[in-house]
Coordinates of C-alpha atoms and ligand atoms in Angstrom, one line a residue:
M1352 CA -19.3 -16.3 -31.1
K1353 CA -17.1 -16.1 -33.7
F1354 CA -13.2 -15.9 -33.5
N1355 CA -11.1 -15.0 -36.2
I1356 CA -8.3 -17.5 -36.0
Q1357 CA -4.8 -16.6 -36.6
E1358 CA -2.5 -19.9 -37.5
T1359 CA 0.5 -18.3 -37.7
F1360 CA 1.9 -19.3 -34.3
N1361 CA 1.5 -22.9 -35.3
K1362 CA 2.6 -22.7 -38.7
E1363 CA 5.8 -21.0 -38.2
L1364 CA 7.6 -22.2 -35.4
P1365 CA 8.7 -26.1 -35.1
A1366 CA 6.2 -28.1 -32.9
D1367 CA 6.5 -31.1 -31.0
P1368 CA 5.4 -33.7 -32.9
I1369 CA 4.1 -36.1 -30.1
M1370 CA 0.4 -35.3 -29.6
E1371 CA -0.4 -36.0 -26.2
N1372 CA -0.1 -34.3 -22.3
S1373 CA 2.2 -36.9 -20.7
R1374 CA 5.1 -35.2 -19.0
R1375 CA 8.9 -34.9 -21.0
Q1376 CA 11.9 -33.3 -22.0
V1377 CA 11.0 -31.5 -25.4
E1378 CA 13.5 -31.1 -27.6
K1379 CA 13.9 -29.0 -30.6
A1380 CA 10.5 -27.6 -30.5
C1381 CA 8.6 -24.2 -28.9
F1382 CA 5.6 -25.9 -27.9
S1383 CA 4.0 -28.8 -27.7
Y1384 CA 0.0 -29.2 -28.5
A1385 CA -2.2 -30.1 -25.3
T1386 CA -5.3 -30.5 -24.5
P1387 CA -7.3 -28.8 -22.1
K1388 CA -8.9 -31.1 -19.1
Q1389 CA -12.8 -32.1 -19.0
T1390 CA -13.6 -30.2 -15.4
A1391 CA -16.5 -31.4 -12.9
N1392 CA -19.0 -28.5 -13.4
P1393 CA -17.9 -25.4 -14.6
S1394 CA -19.4 -22.4 -13.2
M1395 CA -18.3 -18.9 -14.3
V1396 CA -17.5 -16.1 -11.4
H1397 CA -16.4 -13.1 -13.3
V1398 CA -15.7 -11.5 -17.0
S1399 CA -14.0 -8.7 -17.1
P1400 CA -16.3 -6.2 -19.3
E1401 CA -13.3 -4.6 -20.7
M1402 CA -11.5 -7.1 -21.9
A1403 CA -14.4 -9.3 -23.3
N1404 CA -15.2 -6.0 -25.3
E1405 CA -11.2 -5.6 -26.6
L1406 CA -11.9 -8.4 -27.9
G1407 CA -14.8 -8.5 -29.7
F1408 CA -17.4 -10.5 -27.1
S1409 CA -20.7 -9.2 -26.3
K1410 CA -22.4 -9.4 -23.3
E1411 CA -24.4 -12.3 -24.5
D1412 CA -21.4 -14.0 -25.2
T1413 CA -19.6 -14.3 -22.5
Q1414 CA -22.9 -15.1 -20.8
S1415 CA -23.2 -18.3 -22.9
E1416 CA -23.1 -21.6 -22.7
E1417 CA -20.4 -21.8 -25.3
F1418 CA -17.8 -18.8 -23.5
L1419 CA -18.3 -20.8 -19.9
K1420 CA -17.2 -24.4 -21.9
I1421 CA -14.4 -22.6 -23.8
F1422 CA -13.2 -20.9 -20.8
T1423 CA -12.8 -23.8 -18.7
G1424 CA -11.8 -25.6 -21.3
N1425 CA -14.2 -27.9 -21.8
K1426 CA -14.6 -27.1 -25.6
V1427 CA -12.2 -26.5 -27.9
I1428 CA -12.7 -23.4 -30.8
D1429 CA -13.7 -25.4 -33.8
G1430 CA -10.4 -25.2 -36.0
T1431 CA -7.7 -24.8 -33.3
T1432 CA -5.2 -26.7 -31.4
P1433 CA -4.3 -25.6 -28.0
Y1434 CA -0.5 -25.2 -27.0
A1435 CA 2.1 -25.5 -24.3
M1436 CA 5.2 -23.6 -24.6
C1437 CA 8.7 -25.0 -23.8
Y1438 CA 10.9 -23.0 -21.8
G1439 CA 13.3 -22.7 -19.1
G1440 CA 14.2 -20.7 -16.5
H1441 CA 16.9 -19.2 -13.3
Q1442 CA 14.8 -20.0 -10.1
F1443 CA 15.9 -17.9 -7.5
G1444 CA 19.3 -17.5 -9.2
N1445 CA 19.9 -21.1 -10.5
W1446 CA 19.4 -22.7 -13.8
A1447 CA 16.4 -24.7 -13.7
G1448 CA 16.5 -26.6 -17.0
Q1449 CA 13.2 -27.4 -18.5
L1450 CA 10.1 -25.7 -17.0
G1451 CA 7.6 -24.8 -19.7
D1452 CA 4.0 -24.2 -19.2
G1453 CA 3.1 -26.8 -16.6
R1454 CA -0.7 -25.7 -16.0
A1455 CA -1.1 -23.0 -18.8
I1456 CA -2.6 -23.8 -22.3
N1457 CA -2.9 -21.2 -25.3
L1458 CA -6.2 -21.7 -26.4
T1459 CA -5.4 -20.0 -29.7
E1460 CA -4.3 -16.5 -30.8
I1461 CA -6.7 -13.6 -32.2
E1462 CA -6.8 -10.7 -34.5
H1463 CA -9.2 -8.1 -32.9
N1464 CA -9.4 -4.4 -34.3
G1465 CA -5.6 -4.6 -35.6
K1466 CA -4.8 -6.4 -32.4
H1467 CA -3.3 -9.7 -31.8
W1468 CA -4.0 -11.3 -28.5
A1469 CA -3.1 -15.4 -28.0
L1470 CA -6.3 -16.5 -25.4
Q1471 CA -4.7 -18.5 -22.7
L1472 CA -5.9 -20.9 -19.8
K1473 CA -4.1 -20.9 -16.4
G1474 CA -5.1 -24.1 -14.5
A1475 CA -6.5 -26.4 -16.6
G1476 CA -5.0 -29.5 -16.7
E1477 CA -1.8 -31.2 -17.1
T1478 CA 0.7 -30.5 -20.2
P1479 CA 4.3 -32.2 -20.9
Y1480 CA 5.9 -29.5 -18.8
S1481 CA 3.9 -30.2 -15.6
R1482 CA 6.8 -32.1 -14.4
T1483 CA 5.6 -33.6 -10.9
A1484 CA 2.9 -31.4 -10.3
D1485 CA -1.0 -31.3 -11.6
G1486 CA -1.0 -28.7 -13.6
L1487 CA -4.1 -27.5 -11.9
A1488 CA -4.9 -23.8 -9.8
V1489 CA -7.0 -23.1 -6.9
L1490 CA -9.6 -20.3 -6.4
R1491 CA -7.5 -18.3 -3.7
S1492 CA -4.2 -17.9 -6.7
S1493 CA -6.6 -17.4 -9.1
I1494 CA -8.6 -14.7 -8.0
R1495 CA -5.4 -13.4 -6.3
E1496 CA -3.9 -13.3 -10.7
Y1497 CA -7.7 -12.1 -11.7
L1498 CA -8.1 -9.1 -9.6
C1499 CA -4.6 -8.1 -9.9
S1500 CA -3.4 -8.7 -13.7
E1501 CA -6.9 -6.3 -14.4
A1502 CA -6.0 -3.6 -11.4
M1503 CA -2.4 -3.0 -12.8
Y1504 CA -4.1 -2.5 -16.3
H1505 CA -6.1 0.0 -15.1
L1506 CA -2.8 1.3 -13.2
G1507 CA -1.3 2.0 -16.5
V1508 CA 1.2 -0.9 -15.4
P1509 CA 2.1 -3.2 -18.2
T1510 CA 0.5 -6.2 -17.6
T1511 CA -0.8 -9.6 -18.9
R1512 CA -5.0 -9.1 -18.8
A1513 CA -7.4 -11.4 -17.7
L1514 CA -11.1 -12.1 -18.8
S1515 CA -12.1 -14.8 -16.8
L1516 CA -12.5 -16.5 -13.9
A1517 CA -14.2 -20.1 -13.2
L1518 CA -14.6 -22.6 -10.7
T1519 CA -14.2 -25.9 -12.1
G1520 CA -16.5 -28.1 -9.8
D1521 CA -13.0 -29.8 -9.3
Q1522 CA -11.0 -30.0 -5.8
V1523 CA -7.6 -29.3 -5.5
L1524 CA -4.8 -30.5 -3.1
R1525 CA -2.6 -27.9 -1.9
D1526 CA -0.4 -27.9 1.0
V1527 CA -0.6 -23.8 1.5
L1528 CA 2.5 -23.4 3.9
Y1529 CA 4.7 -26.5 2.8
N1530 CA 4.2 -27.6 6.2
G1531 CA 3.0 -31.0 5.4
N1532 CA -0.7 -29.6 6.3
A1533 CA -2.4 -30.6 2.7
A1534 CA -6.0 -30.1 2.1
Y1535 CA -8.2 -29.4 -0.6
E1536 CA -9.7 -26.7 -2.0
K1537 CA -11.9 -25.4 -4.8
G1538 CA -10.8 -25.8 -8.1
A1539 CA -10.5 -22.3 -11.1
V1540 CA -9.2 -21.4 -13.9
V1541 CA -8.0 -17.7 -15.2
S1542 CA -7.9 -16.6 -18.9
R1543 CA -5.4 -14.8 -19.3
I1544 CA -4.9 -12.8 -22.1
A1545 CA -2.1 -11.3 -24.0
P1546 CA -0.3 -10.2 -27.3
S1547 CA 2.2 -12.9 -26.4
F1548 CA 3.3 -15.1 -23.8
L1549 CA 6.9 -15.6 -24.3
R1550 CA 9.1 -15.4 -21.5
F1551 CA 12.8 -15.0 -21.1
G1552 CA 12.9 -18.5 -20.3
N1553 CA 11.7 -19.4 -23.6
Y1554 CA 14.9 -17.8 -25.7
Q1555 CA 17.3 -19.6 -22.7
I1556 CA 16.1 -23.6 -23.0
F1557 CA 17.7 -23.3 -26.4
A1558 CA 21.0 -22.0 -25.6
A1559 CA 20.9 -23.8 -22.8
R1560 CA 20.4 -27.1 -25.5
E1561 CA 22.9 -25.8 -27.6
D1562 CA 20.3 -25.4 -30.0
T1563 CA 20.7 -22.1 -31.9
A1564 CA 19.0 -23.1 -34.8
T1565 CA 15.6 -23.5 -32.9
M1566 CA 16.1 -19.9 -31.2
R1567 CA 17.1 -18.4 -34.1
T1568 CA 13.7 -19.4 -35.2
L1569 CA 12.0 -18.3 -32.1
V1570 CA 13.5 -15.0 -32.1
D1571 CA 12.9 -14.2 -36.2
Y1572 CA 9.3 -15.1 -35.4
T1573 CA 9.3 -12.8 -32.0
L1574 CA 10.6 -9.9 -34.4
K1575 CA 8.7 -10.4 -37.4
H1576 CA 5.5 -10.5 -35.0
F1577 CA 6.3 -7.9 -32.1
F1578 CA 8.6 -6.1 -33.3
P1579 CA 8.1 -5.4 -37.2
E1580 CA 9.5 -1.9 -36.9
L1581 CA 12.6 -3.7 -36.4
G1582 CA 12.8 -4.9 -39.9
E1583 CA 14.6 -8.3 -41.2
P1584 CA 16.6 -10.2 -39.1
S1585 CA 20.5 -9.9 -38.9
K1586 CA 23.3 -9.3 -36.3
E1587 CA 21.9 -5.5 -36.0
T1588 CA 18.3 -6.6 -35.8
Y1589 CA 19.1 -9.1 -32.8
A1590 CA 21.1 -6.4 -30.8
Q1591 CA 18.0 -3.8 -31.5
F1592 CA 15.8 -6.7 -29.8
F1593 CA 17.6 -6.8 -27.4
Q1594 CA 17.7 -3.2 -27.1
A1595 CA 13.6 -3.1 -27.3
V1596 CA 13.6 -5.8 -24.5
A1597 CA 16.0 -3.8 -22.0
D1598 CA 13.8 -0.7 -22.6
A1599 CA 10.3 -2.4 -21.9
T1600 CA 11.8 -4.4 -19.0
L1601 CA 12.4 -1.4 -17.5
E1602 CA 9.9 0.6 -18.4
M1603 CA 7.9 -2.1 -16.6
L1604 CA 9.9 -1.9 -13.2
V1605 CA 10.1 1.8 -12.8
H1606 CA 5.8 1.6 -12.9
W1607 CA 6.1 -1.4 -10.4
Q1608 CA 8.0 0.8 -7.6
R1609 CA 5.9 3.7 -8.8
V1610 CA 3.2 1.9 -7.8
G1611 CA 4.4 -0.2 -4.7
F1612 CA 3.8 -3.6 -6.9
V1613 CA 6.3 -6.2 -5.4
H1614 CA 6.1 -9.6 -8.1
G1615 CA 7.7 -11.7 -5.7
V1616 CA 9.4 -14.4 -7.9
M1617 CA 11.3 -12.2 -10.6
N1618 CA 12.4 -15.8 -12.0
T1619 CA 13.5 -15.5 -15.7
D1620 CA 10.9 -17.6 -16.9
N1621 CA 8.4 -15.3 -15.4
L1622 CA 9.7 -11.9 -17.2
S1623 CA 7.9 -11.2 -20.4
I1624 CA 9.4 -10.5 -23.3
L1625 CA 7.4 -8.1 -23.9
G1626 CA 8.1 -6.5 -20.6
L1627 CA 4.5 -7.2 -19.3
T1628 CA 4.2 -8.0 -15.5
I1629 CA 3.5 -11.9 -15.6
D1630 CA 2.5 -14.7 -13.6
Y1631 CA 1.0 -13.3 -10.7
G1632 CA 2.0 -15.3 -7.7
P1633 CA 3.0 -14.6 -4.0
Y1634 CA 2.7 -11.0 -5.3
G1635 CA 2.1 -8.0 -2.9
W1636 CA 1.6 -4.3 -2.6
L1637 CA 3.8 -2.3 -0.1
E1638 CA 2.1 -1.1 2.6
G1639 CA 4.7 0.1 4.9
Y1640 CA 7.6 2.2 2.2
D1641 CA 9.9 -0.5 2.9
H1642 CA 12.7 -1.5 0.2
G1643 CA 13.7 -4.9 2.3
W1644 CA 10.1 -5.8 1.7
T1645 CA 8.6 -9.2 0.1
P1646 CA 5.6 -11.1 0.6
N1647 CA 7.0 -14.9 -0.9
T1648 CA 8.0 -16.5 2.2
T1649 CA 9.7 -18.6 0.1
D1650 CA 12.0 -16.1 -0.3
R1651 CA 12.4 -14.9 3.2
Q1652 CA 16.2 -15.9 3.8
H1653 CA 17.6 -13.5 1.2
S1654 CA 14.9 -11.7 -0.1
R1655 CA 16.6 -11.7 -3.5
Y1656 CA 12.9 -10.6 -5.1
R1657 CA 12.7 -7.6 -2.7
Y1658 CA 11.0 -4.2 -3.8
G1659 CA 14.0 -2.5 -3.6
N1660 CA 16.2 -5.1 -5.5
Q1661 CA 13.5 -5.5 -8.7
P1662 CA 15.2 -3.2 -10.7
N1663 CA 18.8 -5.3 -9.9
I1664 CA 16.8 -8.0 -10.7
G1665 CA 15.6 -7.1 -14.2
L1666 CA 19.4 -6.5 -14.7
W1667 CA 20.4 -9.6 -13.8
N1668 CA 17.5 -11.3 -15.6
L1669 CA 18.5 -9.5 -18.7
Y1670 CA 22.0 -10.1 -18.2
Q1671 CA 20.6 -14.0 -18.9
L1672 CA 18.9 -12.9 -21.8
A1673 CA 21.9 -11.7 -23.3
N1674 CA 24.3 -14.7 -22.9
A1675 CA 21.1 -16.8 -24.0
I1676 CA 21.1 -14.9 -27.6
F1677 CA 24.9 -13.9 -27.6
P1678 CA 25.1 -17.2 -30.2
L1679 CA 23.0 -15.3 -32.8
I1680 CA 25.3 -11.6 -32.3
E1681 CA 28.8 -13.6 -31.3
E1682 CA 30.0 -10.1 -30.0
A1683 CA 29.5 -9.5 -26.5
E1684 CA 30.1 -5.5 -27.2
P1685 CA 26.3 -4.7 -28.5
L1686 CA 24.6 -6.6 -25.8
E1687 CA 27.1 -5.0 -23.4
N1688 CA 26.0 -1.8 -24.1
V1689 CA 22.4 -2.4 -23.9
L1690 CA 22.9 -3.8 -20.4
E1691 CA 25.7 -0.8 -19.2
G1692 CA 22.5 1.6 -20.7
F1693 CA 20.0 -0.2 -18.6
K1694 CA 21.7 1.3 -15.4
T1695 CA 22.1 5.0 -16.0
K1696 CA 18.4 5.3 -17.9
F1697 CA 17.3 3.6 -15.0
E1698 CA 18.8 6.3 -12.9
E1699 CA 16.8 9.0 -15.1
K1700 CA 13.7 7.3 -15.4
Y1701 CA 13.3 6.8 -11.8
L1702 CA 14.5 9.7 -10.8
D1703 CA 12.0 11.7 -13.3
M1704 CA 9.1 9.1 -11.4
M1705 CA 9.8 9.7 -8.0
K1706 CA 9.8 13.6 -8.4
S1707 CA 6.2 13.1 -10.2
K1708 CA 5.5 11.4 -7.4
I1709 CA 6.0 14.8 -4.8
G1710 CA 5.4 17.2 -7.7
L1711 CA 8.5 18.4 -8.9
Y1712 CA 9.2 18.9 -12.6
E1713 CA 11.5 21.4 -12.6
K1714 CA 15.4 20.7 -13.2
D1715 CA 17.2 21.0 -9.8
D1716 CA 20.6 19.5 -8.7
L1717 CA 19.4 19.1 -5.4
D1718 CA 16.4 16.7 -6.3
Q1719 CA 18.0 13.7 -5.8
Q1720 CA 19.4 14.3 -2.6
L1721 CA 15.6 15.2 -1.6
L1722 CA 14.8 12.3 -2.5
N1723 CA 17.0 9.7 -0.5
D1724 CA 16.2 12.0 2.7
L1725 CA 12.5 10.8 2.1
E1726 CA 13.0 7.9 1.5
E1727 CA 15.3 7.0 4.2
N1728 CA 12.5 9.1 6.6
L1729 CA 9.5 6.8 4.8
Q1730 CA 11.7 4.2 6.7
L1731 CA 12.5 5.7 10.0
T1732 CA 8.5 4.1 11.4
E1733 CA 6.3 2.4 9.5
T1734 CA 4.8 4.7 6.8
D1735 CA 1.8 3.8 4.2
M1736 CA 3.4 4.4 0.9
T1737 CA -0.2 4.8 -1.0
L1738 CA -1.6 7.2 1.7
F1739 CA 1.9 9.1 2.3
F1740 CA 2.4 10.0 -1.5
R1741 CA -1.6 10.6 -2.4
N1742 CA -2.0 12.6 1.1
L1743 CA 1.3 14.5 0.0
A1744 CA -0.7 16.4 -3.0
E1745 CA -2.7 18.5 -0.1
F1746 CA 0.5 20.2 0.6
E1747 CA 0.6 23.9 0.3
K1748 CA 3.5 25.3 -0.6
D1749 CA 2.8 29.1 0.6
S1750 CA 2.2 27.7 4.2
N1751 CA 3.4 29.4 7.2
D1752 CA 2.2 26.4 9.4
V1753 CA 5.1 24.4 9.6
D1754 CA 3.5 22.7 12.0
S1755 CA 0.5 21.4 10.0
F1756 CA 2.9 20.0 7.3
L1757 CA 3.3 16.5 9.1
K1758 CA -0.5 17.1 9.6
I1759 CA -1.1 15.9 5.9
V1760 CA 0.6 12.7 6.0
E1761 CA -0.2 11.6 9.5
D1762 CA -2.9 9.1 8.4
A1763 CA 0.3 7.5 6.5
F1764 CA 1.8 6.4 10.3
Y1765 CA 1.3 2.8 11.4
T1766 CA 3.2 3.9 14.8
P1767 CA 2.5 7.4 15.3
D1768 CA 3.5 7.6 18.7
E1769 CA 6.8 7.0 17.2
V1770 CA 7.1 10.0 15.3
T1771 CA 8.4 12.3 17.9
G1772 CA 12.4 13.4 18.9
E1773 CA 14.9 12.7 16.6
V1774 CA 12.3 11.5 13.5
L1775 CA 10.1 14.2 14.1
D1776 CA 13.3 16.5 13.5
K1777 CA 13.7 14.8 10.3
W1778 CA 10.3 15.0 8.9
T1779 CA 10.1 19.0 10.0
L1780 CA 13.5 19.4 8.0
W1781 CA 12.4 17.5 5.0
F1782 CA 8.6 19.4 4.5
T1783 CA 11.0 22.7 4.9
T1784 CA 13.2 22.4 2.1
Y1785 CA 10.4 20.4 0.2
Q1786 CA 9.0 23.5 0.7
T1787 CA 11.5 25.5 -0.7
R1788 CA 12.3 23.7 -3.5
L1789 CA 8.6 23.6 -4.1
K1790 CA 8.6 27.4 -4.7
K1791 CA 10.9 26.9 -7.6
E1792 CA 7.6 25.5 -9.4
T1793 CA 5.3 27.1 -11.5
L1794 CA 2.4 25.4 -10.9
S1795 CA -0.2 26.3 -8.7
D1796 CA -1.1 24.1 -5.6
A1797 CA -4.2 22.8 -6.8
D1798 CA -2.8 22.2 -10.6
R1799 CA -0.1 20.4 -8.9
K1800 CA -2.2 18.1 -6.9
E1801 CA -4.0 17.5 -10.5
K1802 CA -0.8 16.2 -11.7
M1803 CA 0.6 14.2 -8.6
N1804 CA -2.8 12.9 -8.2
K1805 CA -2.5 10.7 -11.9
V1806 CA 0.8 9.1 -10.7
N1807 CA 0.3 8.3 -7.0
P1808 CA -3.0 5.6 -6.9
K1809 CA -5.7 6.5 -4.2
Y1810 CA -6.2 2.6 -4.6
V1811 CA -4.4 -0.4 -4.9
L1812 CA -5.4 -3.9 -4.1
R1813 CA -3.6 -4.4 -0.8
N1814 CA -3.1 -8.1 0.8
Y1815 CA -5.5 -8.0 3.3
M1816 CA -8.5 -6.4 0.6
A1817 CA -7.8 -9.6 -1.9
Q1818 CA -7.5 -12.1 1.4
L1819 CA -11.1 -10.8 2.4
A1820 CA -12.6 -11.0 -1.6
I1821 CA -10.7 -15.1 -1.0
D1822 CA -13.0 -15.5 2.4
E1823 CA -16.1 -14.5 1.0
A1824 CA -15.6 -16.4 -2.5
D1825 CA -14.6 -20.1 -0.4
K1826 CA -17.8 -19.3 1.2
G1827 CA -19.6 -18.8 -2.7
D1828 CA -20.5 -15.2 -2.1
Y1829 CA -18.7 -13.4 -5.0
A1830 CA -20.1 -10.4 -4.4
L1831 CA -16.5 -8.6 -2.9
I1832 CA -14.8 -9.7 -5.9
D1833 CA -17.1 -7.6 -7.9
E1834 CA -16.5 -4.6 -5.8
L1835 CA -12.9 -4.7 -5.8
F1836 CA -12.7 -5.3 -9.5
V1837 CA -14.9 -1.8 -10.0
L1838 CA -13.0 0.2 -7.5
L1839 CA -9.7 -0.8 -8.9
K1840 CA -10.8 0.4 -12.2
K1841 CA -10.3 4.2 -11.3
P1842 CA -7.7 3.9 -8.9
Y1843 CA -6.4 7.5 -9.5
G1844 CA -10.2 8.7 -9.0
E1845 CA -11.8 10.2 -6.2
Q1846 CA -14.8 7.8 -4.8
P1847 CA -16.1 9.6 -2.1
E1848 CA -18.3 5.9 -1.6
N1849 CA -15.4 3.8 -1.5
E1850 CA -13.4 5.8 1.4
K1851 CA -13.1 2.6 3.8
W1852 CA -10.1 1.3 1.2
F1853 CA -8.4 4.4 1.2
A1854 CA -7.1 3.1 5.1
K1855 CA -3.9 1.4 6.2
R1856 CA -4.0 -2.1 6.4
P1857 CA -5.7 -3.5 9.6
D1858 CA -4.1 -4.7 12.3
W1859 CA -5.1 -8.6 12.0
A1860 CA -4.1 -8.8 8.8
R1861 CA 0.0 -7.7 9.6
N1862 CA 0.9 -10.8 9.6
K1863 CA -2.1 -13.2 8.7
V1864 CA -1.2 -16.0 6.0
G1865 CA -2.5 -15.0 2.4
C1866 CA -2.1 -11.1 3.2
S1867 CA 1.5 -10.5 4.1
M1868 CA 3.0 -14.1 3.9
L1869 CA 2.4 -16.0 0.8
S1870 CA 4.1 -19.0 -0.7
C1871 CA 4.2 -19.8 -4.3
S1872 CA 1.5 -22.9 -3.7
S1873 CA -1.2 -22.0 -5.7
Ligands
AMP632 P1 5.6 -20.3 -11.4 O1 6.6 -20.3 -9.9 O2 4.3 -20.4 -10.8 O3 6.1 -19.6 -12.0 O4 5.9 -21.8 -12.0 C1 7.2 -22.4 -11.8 C2 7.0 -23.6 -13.2 O5 6.1 -24.7 -12.6 C3 6.6 -23.4 -14.0 O6 7.1 -23.9 -15.2 C4 5.1 -23.9 -14.2 O7 4.2 -24.1 -15.2 C5 5.3 -24.9 -12.9 N1 4.2 -24.9 -12.2 C6 3.4 -24.3 -10.9 N2 2.7 -24.7 -11.0 C7 1.9 -25.9 -11.4 C8 1.2 -27.1 -11.3 N3 0.1 -26.8 -10.3 N4 1.0 -27.6 -12.1 C9 2.2 -28.1 -13.2 N5 2.8 -27.1 -13.4 C10 2.9 -26.2 -12.6
MG633 MG1 5.6 -18.9 -13.7

């Protein structure tokens, strides 16, 4: 196994000179060297063939003892110095000071086929940023991160990736519901891959400490490596950089809304500077279409990070980033323009995206209203988002049978008995209006269906599906992890043999811990 090692990161950014893992406030440094912990009895659970291929690993490589050792933290790659990054962040709206990679360790950065990748272990032991926690991760949350990040990639949503999922052989103590019932769980390590794991919080920490010099170094580094098209650093390029981050964030958010993904913890330390979905914790997938839904029990009271609020929070987080980099530009206007532009751009892109979900491509002034009515109807009774939009592609624009309209989507209703009276009238009206509108489109039913099926996934990682895989894995059976992994490689395809996963959430999963209720404990 060969690595083409890039040492640019270590050379260009100021490092924390203390070479050990002990917890501390790290000043004037972007990262600290950190050594992964040796584990009791490592064993590989799953490797992503697509990610391995991207990085240039052969199948034999991924099955080797060396691969297992490296990606569980038991061997440091020759010539590398693993490190943990320093960052801060706003958690649930409040500035939380230094956070940092408390349980993530970057092994190294490599170049393959012209692409730059940082290789990171999550759960490989403590670092200077571990604060009061242990630096470890459990199998439960590691399966969720592993499966979901690769599924998001195949859905076409910008995301960090995962290369491998392994057991450490160690036991880790966790209190899943934060109610005093701690128990031992199996320890695990996921290797995560991304061009960079830099977050908004990496910049914020230096602003909070009024350390403009280090922040400038970090921003210049970011420009040089990840936004080279913007050119040499200057006030103008710093503003353009902010524009690029805002655009990438917006793009990611439109995708989240499209597929029904709820991140769950959109703190500023969990927002990537490259607009990648990062840190899969108590995330969830919409089953019933509900703007108010959040899977995160820690956020139940205010539901700050609910589905319908994700775009607002994206903007709120961008405000924090703008404040952080302001000292480099010393003018509010360019930053304010970007933030103002975000709102209009989001509205435009969101409208286009929602139109594409219902197969509308021509311009019509009434489309916004049609979509508003749809979103309202979807929330009248619990209606499965994935089933609804996927089935809607079956609509026939020249059908005269109004009664049959609802049949197309009836599988999506969790309580079909409630679709009567006024609710039924609203749906009938909506479908009739939709049909009239569809007649303005030039595409045939078949062509529209094909296009719609490329934006409306048939298979997503429903919350209960991940939980089933976790329950089996706890018993030592990893077959379902592989089954779901393979299923989710083709989320838009028809997979007749997998029809059982194209179904409403079963009733037992409605209020089950791990399915609809997740905490940050991981
Ligand atoms: P999260 O809510 O997972 O985004 O984590 C917030 C902060 O807590 C980050 O700085 C993490 O590195 C840190 N953190 C979370 N879990 C652990 C853990 N088990 N050990 C050390 N640090 C952790
Ligand atoms: Mg995090």
